[in-house]
XYZ file of C-alpha atoms in Angstrom:
777
model
C -0.009 0.178 0.020
C 2.720 2.324 0.785
C 4.332 1.604 -2.408
C 1.279 2.705 -4.158
C 0.709 5.783 -2.390
C 4.250 6.757 -3.138
C 3.499 6.358 -6.659
C 0.111 8.116 -6.540
C 1.292 11.342 -4.641
C 3.976 12.406 -7.313
C 1.464 11.538 -9.996
C -1.205 13.626 -8.509
C 1.330 16.797 -7.924
C 2.312 16.425 -11.634
C -1.038 16.374 -12.956
C -2.037 19.429 -10.895
C 1.128 21.363 -12.108
C 0.156 20.306 -15.632
C -3.438 21.592 -15.360
C -2.102 24.763 -13.816
C 0.385 25.340 -16.553
C -2.106 24.984 -19.194
C -4.407 27.412 -17.425
C -1.614 30.046 -17.300
C -0.033 29.588 -20.715
C -2.528 27.960 -23.138
C -5.736 29.792 -22.117
C -6.289 33.616 -22.665
C -5.949 35.789 -19.727
C -9.085 37.410 -17.896
C -12.588 35.660 -18.189
C -11.440 32.545 -20.160
C -8.713 31.583 -17.401
C -11.312 31.976 -14.759
C -13.802 29.766 -16.555
C -11.024 27.344 -17.131
C -10.150 27.288 -13.561
C -13.654 26.785 -12.284
C -14.144 24.030 -14.709
C -10.916 22.287 -13.907
C -11.939 22.375 -10.295
C -15.231 21.017 -11.074
C -13.666 18.161 -12.757
C -11.079 17.360 -9.977
C -13.905 17.782 -7.309
C -16.298 15.506 -9.331
C -13.752 13.009 -9.545
C -12.620 12.955 -6.103
C -16.133 12.977 -4.826
C -16.900 9.883 -7.012
C -13.524 8.152 -5.391
C -14.838 8.749 -1.900
C -18.178 7.261 -2.452
C -16.532 4.203 -4.390
C -13.976 3.633 -1.805
C -16.729 3.731 0.969
C -18.491 0.673 -0.606
C -15.521 -1.268 0.276
C -15.658 -0.675 4.045
C -18.196 -0.804 6.615
C -19.087 1.099 10.018
C -16.693 3.789 10.866
C -14.461 3.334 7.862
C -17.291 3.858 5.459
C -18.963 6.531 7.369
C -15.966 9.145 7.343
C -15.607 8.354 3.435
C -19.225 9.027 2.737
C -19.050 12.535 4.699
C -15.990 13.238 2.736
C -17.659 12.632 -0.420
C -20.570 14.713 0.417
C -18.551 17.698 1.385
C -16.577 17.142 -1.931
C -19.765 16.852 -4.073
C -21.143 20.235 -2.398
C -17.683 22.006 -3.173
C -17.890 20.581 -6.800
C -21.463 21.850 -7.255
C -20.500 25.375 -6.309
C -17.484 25.174 -8.775
C -20.153 24.060 -11.469
C -22.404 27.224 -10.327
C -19.199 29.453 -10.555
C -18.623 28.013 -14.204
C -22.043 28.911 -15.396
C -21.886 32.404 -14.071
C -18.639 32.768 -15.883
C -20.271 31.742 -19.341
C -23.255 34.040 -18.637
C -21.537 36.822 -16.976
C -17.861 36.959 -18.106
C -17.005 40.429 -17.094
C -18.741 40.149 -13.736
C -17.267 41.440 -10.518
C -16.732 39.527 -7.354
C -19.799 39.669 -5.220
C -21.343 37.531 -2.486
C -23.990 35.024 -3.575
C -25.789 32.003 -1.920
C -23.177 30.003 -3.837
C -20.399 31.359 -1.442
C -22.030 29.257 1.458
C -21.559 26.073 -0.484
C -17.624 25.808 0.159
C -18.048 25.960 3.840
C -19.625 22.737 3.813
C -16.695 20.685 2.597
C -14.767 21.660 5.946
C -17.811 21.385 7.801
C -18.315 17.753 6.833
C -14.656 17.077 7.178
C -14.936 18.403 10.568
C -17.768 15.741 11.497
C -15.706 13.011 9.686
C -12.544 13.683 11.807
C -14.407 13.681 14.937
C -16.347 10.571 14.384
C -13.483 8.636 12.925
C -11.301 9.780 15.934
C -13.282 7.675 18.263
C -11.949 4.439 16.742
C -8.276 5.670 17.203
C -6.252 4.624 20.082
C -6.324 6.887 22.880
C -3.416 7.674 25.231
C -5.804 8.111 28.016
C -9.011 6.051 28.451
C -11.990 8.256 29.242
C -15.436 8.509 27.744
C -15.952 9.006 24.109
C -18.139 12.239 24.466
C -15.228 13.718 26.842
C -12.682 12.841 24.241
C -14.654 14.571 21.143
C -15.299 17.766 23.296
C -11.703 18.192 24.255
C -10.641 17.538 20.808
C -12.889 20.153 19.325
C -11.811 22.561 22.396
C -8.194 21.853 21.763
C -8.482 22.522 17.974
C -10.500 25.900 18.312
C -7.952 26.920 21.125
C -4.816 26.221 18.893
C -6.524 27.528 15.781
C -7.731 30.818 17.602
C -4.074 31.295 19.079
C -2.649 30.944 15.550
C -5.253 32.944 14.109
C -4.415 35.865 16.609
C -0.734 35.367 15.902
C -1.409 35.644 12.253
C -3.682 38.698 12.523
C -1.125 40.440 14.441
C 1.835 39.482 11.993
C -0.078 40.296 8.728
C 0.430 43.835 7.816
C -2.373 46.358 7.925
C -2.418 47.016 4.093
C -3.425 43.536 3.233
C -6.289 43.256 5.680
C -7.519 46.827 4.489
C -7.584 45.448 0.807
C -9.306 42.404 1.804
C -12.015 43.922 4.270
C -13.391 46.618 1.412
C -16.665 44.261 1.186
C -17.453 43.234 4.659
C -19.697 40.476 3.558
C -17.488 39.109 0.831
C -14.527 39.404 3.296
C -16.505 37.632 5.850
C -17.393 34.748 3.666
C -13.946 34.566 2.180
C -12.320 34.449 5.757
C -14.605 31.871 6.933
C -12.894 29.242 4.741
C -9.181 29.538 5.762
C -10.267 29.684 9.343
C -12.371 26.530 9.086
C -9.227 25.008 7.185
C -6.874 26.028 9.959
C -8.990 24.392 12.587
C -9.186 21.349 10.540
C -5.499 20.993 9.868
C -4.885 21.638 13.823
C -7.193 18.772 14.509
C -5.481 16.510 12.206
C -2.158 17.439 13.480
C -3.482 16.768 17.021
C -4.802 13.237 16.027
C -1.420 12.580 14.467
C 0.508 13.712 17.483
C -1.571 12.599 20.303
C -3.134 9.501 19.181
C -0.714 6.309 18.762
C -1.580 4.418 15.808
C 0.074 2.292 13.138
C 1.929 3.733 10.309
C -0.642 2.637 7.790
C -3.340 4.181 9.969
C -1.462 7.557 9.869
C -1.179 7.619 6.110
C -4.829 8.870 5.350
C -4.733 11.272 8.280
C -1.729 12.883 6.856
C -3.362 13.075 3.497
C -6.424 14.640 4.765
C -4.183 17.255 6.673
C -2.355 18.031 3.468
C -5.611 18.252 1.552
C -7.073 20.798 3.860
C -3.676 22.687 3.945
C -3.734 22.920 0.147
C -7.258 24.249 0.205
C -6.632 26.510 3.194
C -3.428 28.056 1.309
C -5.975 28.827 -1.665
C -8.775 30.192 0.313
C -6.111 32.557 2.136
C -4.774 33.772 -1.010
C -8.391 34.266 -2.345
C -9.008 36.285 0.968
C -5.963 38.475 0.370
C -6.704 39.181 -3.358
C -10.407 39.339 -2.954
C -10.816 42.184 -5.508
C -9.095 40.542 -8.214
C -11.188 38.818 -11.097
C -8.365 36.294 -12.191
C -7.031 33.808 -10.139
C -3.390 33.380 -9.419
C -1.673 30.074 -10.387
C -1.100 29.018 -6.414
C -4.855 29.749 -5.854
C -5.819 27.448 -8.593
C -3.153 24.845 -7.609
C -4.277 24.679 -4.013
C -8.073 24.182 -5.119
C -7.024 21.378 -7.382
C -4.589 19.682 -5.238
C -6.697 19.762 -2.254
C -9.552 17.508 -3.471
C -7.054 15.168 -5.105
C -5.189 14.539 -1.810
C -8.588 14.200 -0.129
C -9.412 11.353 -2.627
C -5.957 9.630 -2.047
C -6.723 9.598 1.634
C -10.208 7.817 0.746
C -8.466 5.141 -1.304
C -5.832 4.294 1.314
C -6.301 0.863 2.665
C -6.557 2.170 6.292
C -7.631 5.080 7.795
C -9.526 7.048 10.510
C -11.803 4.458 12.242
C -9.602 1.593 10.871
C -8.293 -1.072 13.236
C -4.662 -0.941 13.276
C -1.711 -2.294 15.328
C -0.865 0.546 17.594
C 2.798 1.824 17.851
C 3.812 2.924 21.224
C 3.802 6.914 21.181
C 4.448 8.556 24.321
C 1.735 11.137 23.928
C 0.181 11.761 27.295
C 2.440 15.085 27.956
C 1.804 16.009 24.501
C -1.872 15.738 24.887
C -1.621 18.098 28.125
C 0.696 20.571 26.949
C 0.290 21.015 23.213
C -2.876 22.907 23.138
C -1.330 25.681 25.528
C 1.868 26.139 23.514
C 0.452 28.444 20.861
C -1.485 30.372 23.544
C 1.782 31.101 25.301
C 3.513 32.133 22.020
C 0.511 34.279 21.177
C 0.448 35.824 24.517
C 4.117 36.615 24.483
C 3.958 38.126 20.955
C 1.240 40.404 21.837
C 2.645 41.342 25.174
C 5.892 42.400 23.520
C 3.919 44.324 20.782
C 1.688 46.132 23.218
C 4.778 46.625 25.553
C 6.663 48.477 22.627
C 3.746 51.005 22.248
C 1.511 48.908 19.922
C -2.201 48.803 20.223
C -4.715 46.068 20.154
C -7.134 45.985 17.326
C -10.684 45.016 18.099
C -10.434 41.964 16.179
C -7.280 40.771 18.088
C -9.249 41.731 21.355
C -12.118 39.356 20.375
C -9.670 36.739 19.411
C -7.962 37.189 23.089
C -11.357 36.911 24.874
C -12.269 34.037 22.654
C -8.723 32.148 23.416
C -9.161 33.014 27.071
C -12.679 31.492 27.215
C -11.433 28.267 25.491
C -8.587 28.083 27.967
C -11.252 28.418 30.934
C -13.345 25.728 29.304
C -10.256 23.197 28.716
C -9.401 23.938 32.546
C -13.026 22.947 33.616
C -12.528 19.799 31.530
C -9.391 19.082 33.300
C -10.735 19.702 36.715
C -13.485 17.381 36.008
C -11.116 14.774 34.792
C -9.071 15.214 37.786
C -12.300 14.736 39.895
C -13.275 11.645 38.149
C -9.759 10.100 37.979
C -9.683 10.669 41.819
C -13.127 9.088 42.330
C -12.069 6.000 40.347
C -8.820 5.691 42.294
C -10.950 5.845 45.427
C -13.389 3.456 44.169
C -10.362 1.159 43.070
C -8.745 1.292 46.555
C -12.134 0.257 48.185
C -12.474 -2.530 45.830
C -8.979 -3.819 46.435
C -9.371 -3.334 50.269
C -12.720 -5.280 49.907
C -10.937 -7.880 48.048
C -8.062 -8.102 50.312
C -10.204 -8.698 53.402
C -13.217 -10.621 52.103
C -13.549 -13.991 50.573
C -14.207 -13.995 46.962
C -16.935 -16.857 46.836
C -19.026 -15.991 49.959
C -18.366 -12.311 50.406
C -17.638 -12.844 53.898
C -14.651 -11.693 55.703
C -11.579 -13.472 55.221
C -9.003 -14.710 57.634
C -6.895 -11.641 57.408
C -9.742 -9.357 58.288
C -11.025 -11.682 61.048
C -7.630 -11.858 62.797
C -7.500 -8.083 62.631
C -11.059 -7.907 64.305
C -10.054 -10.655 66.926
C -6.813 -8.762 67.902
C -8.823 -5.399 68.336
C -11.539 -7.543 70.335
C -8.940 -9.166 72.535
C -7.448 -5.518 73.218
C -10.950 -4.272 74.214
C -11.161 -7.352 76.541
C -8.037 -7.079 78.220
C -7.829 -3.319 78.816
C -11.513 -2.369 78.995
C -13.247 -5.742 80.169
C -15.443 -5.751 77.076
C -16.592 -9.455 76.509
C -15.842 -11.561 73.611
C -16.459 -14.946 72.284
C -15.336 -17.018 69.291
C -17.223 -19.702 67.399
C -15.387 -22.100 65.151
C -17.371 -23.909 62.678
C -16.438 -26.873 60.290
C -18.976 -28.565 58.090
C -19.577 -32.090 58.512
C -18.495 -34.331 55.433
C -18.723 -31.501 52.995
C -16.308 -33.457 50.957
C -19.161 -35.769 50.112
C -21.080 -32.954 48.663
C -18.359 -32.018 46.322
C -17.702 -35.685 45.211
C -21.287 -36.541 44.898
C -22.739 -33.178 43.134
C -19.655 -31.465 41.768
C -17.707 -28.362 43.017
C -20.308 -26.213 41.243
C -22.981 -27.296 43.722
C -20.470 -27.208 46.532
C -19.744 -23.349 45.711
C -23.575 -22.537 45.645
C -23.949 -24.576 49.021
C -21.126 -22.484 50.573
C -22.882 -19.120 49.501
C -26.130 -20.321 51.038
C -24.484 -21.361 54.347
C -22.722 -18.004 54.547
C -26.032 -16.262 54.165
C -27.627 -18.304 56.862
C -24.467 -17.911 59.309
C -24.723 -14.101 58.544
C -28.584 -14.000 59.466
C -27.900 -16.227 62.461
C -25.709 -13.720 64.163
C -26.275 -10.237 65.656
C -25.597 -6.958 63.518
C -22.191 -6.237 65.461
C -20.815 -9.665 65.038
C -18.315 -10.751 62.249
C -18.749 -14.017 60.111
C -15.736 -15.108 58.173
C -14.678 -17.922 56.151
C -11.313 -19.094 57.208
C -10.868 -21.346 54.088
C -12.394 -24.538 52.486
C -15.382 -25.426 54.735
C -14.249 -23.672 57.718
C -16.060 -20.551 59.074
C -15.657 -18.531 62.267
C -17.873 -16.250 64.175
C -16.528 -13.317 66.266
C -19.191 -12.304 68.973
C -18.545 -8.908 70.431
C -20.279 -8.151 73.899
C -22.019 -11.330 73.731
C -22.980 -11.599 77.299
C -24.578 -14.866 78.070
C -25.822 -15.310 74.618
C -22.647 -17.155 73.118
C -24.056 -20.379 73.560
C -27.509 -19.258 72.290
C -25.923 -18.083 69.157
C -24.219 -21.215 68.679
C -27.348 -23.249 68.723
C -29.130 -20.959 66.546
C -26.538 -21.598 63.899
C -26.643 -25.292 64.425
C -30.454 -25.083 63.768
C -30.080 -22.748 60.815
C -27.416 -24.960 59.120
C -29.502 -28.112 59.552
C -32.380 -26.994 57.226
C -32.531 -28.569 53.963
C -30.978 -26.683 51.069
C -32.389 -26.790 47.389
C -29.859 -26.371 44.804
C -30.197 -27.130 40.992
C -33.231 -29.293 41.532
C -31.260 -31.350 44.662
C -32.298 -31.313 48.398
C -29.048 -31.372 50.415
C -28.580 -31.757 54.024
C -25.497 -30.452 55.930
C -24.383 -30.061 59.371
C -21.594 -28.464 61.230
C -19.390 -29.108 64.300
C -18.808 -25.998 66.399
C -16.241 -24.975 68.649
C -16.947 -22.167 71.317
C -14.254 -20.372 73.341
C -14.550 -17.553 75.692
C -11.182 -16.102 77.001
C -10.554 -16.656 80.785
C -9.537 -13.588 83.273
C -6.520 -15.748 84.075
C -5.160 -15.534 80.381
C -2.869 -12.420 80.763
C -1.158 -13.423 77.238
C -3.882 -14.739 75.273
C -3.515 -14.022 71.648
C -5.648 -14.348 68.654
C -3.865 -17.502 67.462
C -4.328 -19.008 70.743
C -8.033 -18.335 70.918
C -8.326 -19.665 67.358
C -6.487 -22.852 68.283
C -8.512 -23.407 71.336
C -11.859 -22.864 69.334
C -10.498 -25.358 66.735
C -9.843 -27.824 69.787
C -13.409 -27.417 70.809
C -14.562 -28.037 67.414
C -12.895 -31.379 67.180
C -14.268 -32.389 70.413
C -17.778 -32.065 68.515
C -16.472 -34.132 65.702
C -15.452 -36.834 68.382
C -18.878 -36.765 70.122
C -20.754 -37.572 67.016
C -20.579 -34.237 64.963
C -23.570 -31.861 64.397
C -22.990 -30.528 67.867
C -21.151 -27.621 69.793
C -18.530 -27.788 72.410
C -17.036 -25.372 74.638
C -13.367 -25.099 75.310
C -12.723 -25.482 79.082
C -9.179 -26.549 79.667
C -8.378 -28.315 82.823
C -5.172 -29.101 84.676
C -4.387 -32.025 82.161
C -6.232 -30.336 79.045
C -9.041 -32.954 79.172
C -11.143 -33.499 76.108
C -10.865 -30.179 74.899
C -7.088 -30.382 74.379
C -5.587 -28.452 71.474
C -5.217 -31.048 69.030
C -3.161 -29.311 66.539
C -0.648 -28.627 69.152
C -0.679 -32.034 70.680
C -0.372 -33.596 67.184
C 2.531 -31.538 66.609
C 4.087 -32.780 69.736
C 3.263 -36.298 69.009
C 4.716 -36.496 65.605
C 8.159 -35.717 66.860
C 8.056 -38.878 69.086
C 4.994 -40.931 68.005
C 5.425 -43.967 70.026
C 6.183 -42.157 73.069
C 2.866 -39.999 72.748
C 0.553 -42.621 71.874
C 0.875 -43.528 68.162
C 0.753 -46.880 67.138
C -0.110 -49.288 64.121
C -2.790 -51.641 63.941
C -3.397 -54.231 60.967
C -6.527 -55.415 59.108
C -6.419 -58.486 56.934
C -7.121 -58.990 53.396
C -8.471 -62.419 52.618
C -8.994 -64.384 49.635
C -12.887 -64.897 49.285
C -12.636 -68.337 48.147
C -11.078 -69.922 50.906
C -10.676 -67.285 53.703
C -6.781 -67.274 53.411
C -5.090 -64.091 54.504
C -2.924 -62.787 51.779
C -2.098 -59.355 52.939
C -2.897 -56.794 55.731
C -3.463 -53.003 55.667
C -1.317 -50.840 58.258
C -3.497 -48.181 59.815
C -2.452 -45.347 62.186
C -4.002 -45.345 65.869
C -3.616 -42.433 68.314
C -4.325 -42.152 72.147
C -2.940 -39.110 73.237
C -1.743 -38.942 77.021
C -3.716 -35.777 77.408
C -6.818 -35.893 74.985
C -7.116 -39.638 75.134
C -8.312 -41.931 72.144
C -8.466 -39.700 68.966
C -10.695 -40.813 65.896
C -8.557 -41.564 62.918
C -10.619 -39.392 60.642
C -10.279 -36.380 63.043
C -6.268 -36.713 63.478
C -5.808 -37.186 59.782
C -7.787 -34.313 58.993
C -5.879 -32.202 61.560
C -2.736 -33.727 60.084
C -3.390 -32.645 56.500
C -4.493 -29.213 57.682
C -1.366 -28.627 59.786
C 1.022 -30.232 57.124
C 1.873 -33.138 59.597
C 0.610 -36.060 57.619
C 3.806 -36.841 55.847
C 5.273 -37.600 59.372
C 2.440 -39.832 60.037
C 2.588 -41.795 56.805
C 6.477 -42.258 57.331
C 5.883 -43.625 61.062
C 3.367 -46.175 59.797
C 5.741 -47.122 56.730
C 8.455 -47.608 59.081
C 6.644 -49.774 61.715
C 4.788 -51.659 59.046
C 8.272 -52.727 57.611
C 9.705 -53.255 60.862
C 6.919 -55.681 61.898
C 6.720 -57.514 58.502
C 8.656 -60.465 60.021
C 6.348 -60.947 63.093
C 3.372 -60.714 60.491
C 4.821 -63.310 58.421
C 5.279 -65.467 61.630
C 1.714 -64.751 62.768
C 0.361 -66.128 59.732
C 2.739 -68.769 58.845
C 4.013 -67.358 55.609
C 5.077 -64.040 54.000
C 2.273 -61.481 53.495
C 2.003 -58.176 51.593
C 1.651 -55.040 53.623
C -0.407 -52.231 52.483
C 0.511 -48.781 53.778
C -1.621 -45.828 53.337
C 0.015 -42.440 51.636
C -1.790 -39.286 51.310
C -2.521 -38.428 47.727
C -1.077 -34.981 48.533
C 2.217 -36.268 49.043
C 2.777 -37.983 45.547
C 3.743 -34.769 43.790
C 6.283 -33.682 46.411
C 9.809 -34.811 47.272
C 10.159 -37.197 50.206
C 7.996 -40.217 49.447
C 10.453 -42.433 47.470
C 13.299 -41.787 49.837
C 11.300 -42.644 52.737
C 9.903 -45.919 51.165
C 13.303 -47.077 50.093
C 14.749 -46.032 53.513
C 12.304 -48.306 55.269
C 12.610 -51.301 52.930
C 16.451 -51.201 53.187
C 16.509 -50.639 57.006
C 14.177 -53.510 57.744
C 15.308 -55.852 54.911
C 11.753 -56.087 53.405
C 11.432 -57.364 49.803
C 10.047 -54.413 47.888
C 7.274 -56.841 46.292
C 5.889 -57.325 49.741
C 5.160 -53.624 50.057
C 1.979 -52.048 48.566
C 1.637 -48.242 48.722
C -2.114 -47.369 48.974
C -3.169 -43.838 47.618
C -5.783 -42.284 49.969
C -8.401 -40.015 48.426
C -8.636 -37.150 50.947
C -6.794 -34.717 48.823
C -6.354 -34.102 45.165
C -2.947 -34.931 43.591
C -1.454 -31.534 43.343
C 1.137 -32.245 40.553
C -0.075 -35.435 38.416
C 2.672 -35.779 36.006
C 5.295 -35.814 38.979
C 3.152 -38.237 40.954
C 3.018 -40.471 37.844
C 6.877 -40.292 37.781
C 7.307 -41.235 41.441
C 4.994 -44.296 41.038
C 6.807 -45.357 38.185
C 10.149 -45.362 39.825
C 8.730 -47.122 42.741
C 7.105 -49.784 40.699
C 10.462 -50.424 39.190
C 12.022 -51.113 42.495
C 9.081 -53.828 42.827
C 6.814 -51.876 45.293
C 3.166 -52.171 44.044
C 0.563 -49.373 43.876
C -3.242 -49.555 45.085
C -6.029 -46.930 44.721
C -7.823 -46.906 47.991
C -11.719 -46.151 48.149
C -11.969 -46.429 44.526
C -15.437 -45.142 43.551
C -15.384 -42.236 45.950
C -13.603 -38.823 46.294
C -10.985 -38.117 43.845
C -10.083 -41.840 43.091
C -12.258 -42.599 39.924
C -11.822 -43.798 36.566
C -9.758 -40.746 35.692
C -7.194 -41.827 38.292
C -7.172 -45.509 37.169
C -6.357 -44.311 33.722
C -3.736 -41.770 34.768
C -1.693 -43.554 37.491
C 0.152 -46.784 36.984
C -1.521 -48.946 39.794
C -1.484 -52.593 40.499
C -4.360 -52.841 42.854
C -7.874 -51.259 43.169
C -9.850 -51.273 46.463
C -13.518 -50.677 45.914
C -15.252 -48.494 48.160
C -17.859 -49.985 50.392
C -20.373 -47.916 48.452
C -19.821 -50.248 45.436
C -19.667 -53.463 47.386
C -23.338 -53.615 49.029
C -24.156 -56.016 46.422
C -26.115 -57.922 49.054
C -28.370 -55.070 49.670
C -28.792 -53.720 46.349
C -27.894 -56.719 43.781
C -29.055 -54.878 40.532
C -27.544 -51.492 40.795
C -24.590 -52.035 42.994
C -24.096 -55.362 41.339
C -23.976 -53.786 37.808
C -21.430 -51.070 38.933
C -19.307 -53.811 40.734
C -19.221 -56.212 37.762
C -18.316 -53.255 35.466
C -15.442 -52.277 37.634
C -14.233 -55.886 37.614
C -14.416 -56.318 34.109
C -12.438 -53.174 33.413
C -9.657 -54.068 35.933
C -9.361 -57.435 34.633
C -8.696 -56.075 30.942
C -6.087 -53.814 32.685
C -4.672 -56.534 34.676
C -5.441 -54.880 38.027
C -6.444 -56.919 40.966
C -9.500 -55.968 42.921
C -10.094 -55.806 46.756
C -13.716 -55.228 48.046
C -13.611 -52.993 51.233
C -16.623 -53.027 53.503
C -17.277 -56.782 53.855
C -19.345 -57.237 56.923
C -21.513 -60.218 56.204
C -21.182 -63.680 54.729
C -23.864 -63.169 52.265
C -21.959 -60.087 50.982
C -18.822 -62.123 50.658
C -20.463 -64.721 48.686
C -22.269 -62.219 46.376
C -18.846 -60.530 45.813
C -17.085 -63.964 45.051
C -20.021 -64.782 42.684
C -19.180 -61.728 40.698
C -15.614 -62.564 40.246
C -14.028 -60.394 43.042
C -11.054 -62.386 44.542
C -10.156 -60.499 47.605
C -12.253 -58.758 50.456
C -11.353 -56.816 53.515
C -13.780 -55.885 56.285
C -15.221 -56.723 59.753
C -16.328 -59.960 58.786
C -12.585 -60.895 58.685
C -11.578 -58.888 61.507
C -11.045 -55.418 62.976
C -7.820 -53.546 62.883
C -5.653 -54.462 65.839
C -1.846 -54.717 66.857
C 0.263 -57.234 65.325
C 0.568 -59.390 68.479
C -3.261 -59.906 68.624
C -3.395 -61.177 65.077
C -4.266 -65.076 64.504
C -3.000 -67.109 61.717
C -6.649 -68.398 60.550
C -9.881 -66.790 59.473
C -13.184 -68.035 60.901
C -15.819 -69.671 58.783
C -17.559 -66.965 56.837
C -20.997 -68.611 57.760
C -20.636 -67.255 61.389
C -20.244 -63.420 61.111
C -20.365 -63.149 64.782
C -16.804 -64.667 65.240
C -13.852 -62.163 65.494
C -10.550 -62.606 63.697
C -8.644 -61.090 66.641
C -7.746 -62.875 69.584
C -9.271 -61.885 72.950
């Protein structure tokens, strides 16, 4: 495109020069030259208008709009030239007079002005603002610079030229309007070129528009200065020929005002701010010097000065409005950022940061002013089952509804926060004796069913309530949160869907701080009540024990027996689960020989490993270290992937499992069919064994549905070469039904409850008697 334009411009200049030369030397002077000039201008204008309309048909939207406006302007300009040509024929010796035709040439700059304003909206803007504001500022800046330049030109032009042009006020007025309009358009185009970043291709038509209006402006100015002459000078004629030709070239350029283009980076913000005032300053300095040297301001200069001053005031008002809007947006942005920093994005409740700040302030008020305060910690019961069964989208909706009920159940001055996941906290300020009442109100509100996407869901929560004691001089927000958390776990151990109040005694009692106790216990597990129990895995056809699963059990010296579900959850939240996994792994390998002796033959040992560990360092080293230290054959160890957490780095987890299998260690998917262990994991992970969750093995209760599911999984695993262990086998009928479906291995209370290694027996009781126990008394 640039090559074509670089050819068109010289050709256009050459044609204009040829037409002008013909008018000067080949046409007789006088009326003939004037007729020739009007006719040539008519021809050029008509061709230019046609070119603009034709170019508009190849574009749409703003691209076509400014070309149509330009074509209409050139058409009116051309019709005026046609009228002048007819007058030249009818009145060859006419004197220059003002007629209705003299209004026509003003339509071209007027429509070009509209085209520039409309097309400028699609150009990139250095400062993003409203389009109406941008249009208004562009017009004010163009008029401001144009008025300043006009005042400067008016002061610099000798009086004799102005007296000659001003003999006929009407004629001089119409004649002066065109160059003034041309000046404003040239300024507007230059402003767009300087302050609007655009591509090189996008600036080409703008440059041609500026050059075209500049050419027309030169001819209009010369006409004003030679208003009484009947004949046109060569420069007047050349400008009126060159202007429409350049406007036509702008229309046929492939890109233009309103066209999308790749923006070049132009640092135009400071130009956008300072450029309108530079001509004002220059004009003011010039006039000040002239008046200071004894000169007098004319009335026109005074009027222009007042006009420029008014425009400066208007421009400053827009700047003040811009600053006000900008400050309002900055303030609003700060408020939004503050809200995002201190609120949960899902529920809109306060987040942990805001809750902790308010808790610190409440404790200060309690410590120094004896203002009562209470804290309720809430953990939803079995919320994971909602996510697993209905999806995370339903889970998110449920969390939002729970947040609404929590906010409605507390007082107006109390703070409800979501601390993360399914954990919530309530800060009760000035609770008086209503803290426990508020807790029970929360429990009642949360028990009501939830209807989401056509599903009726029920959910409960375990609450922990703590009130600071007068003796707690060094009580901190973290300590209070831990106490509330410990009380919440007491509710979990009591059966969930309840509230427990923290009341520490001399030994901590049942309200002991579980996270702190667990952190102490994993440093020396055996010393603080950790031990490993084993549950047998049997061959269903004959009841022979082929493996055992190692399970962690904890009886804390302070808190007493702690349910595995509770302390595993605490361990995962506090980052201690790896230490528990490594303890169980080491103890299981150390007792492998004793297990083989108890059953009379070597058996496999299954050890649970949190799925969250698979993508992290340490698991592979821990397994190899335990096998080497206790001289256990790798083929006897089975690593079971538990499903309580999603695997964070699946590719790395696959690499770790591949390396373990290369050593001979086998891999099992635990609780298959629930949580995250589903067909996707079976496809992605290299596994040797699948342990069916008890929800899929109740084939004796639901033989059709559960049987179909179980049969399908067994068929898939058989084709993949994966062994299957059925969990939750509690009755002989279920064991026989599973065996009939083709399941070879089973595990459950029918074959024995978990127990220490020294209590295991070598045989399994008959399946026909489910009341017999596998554990020695």
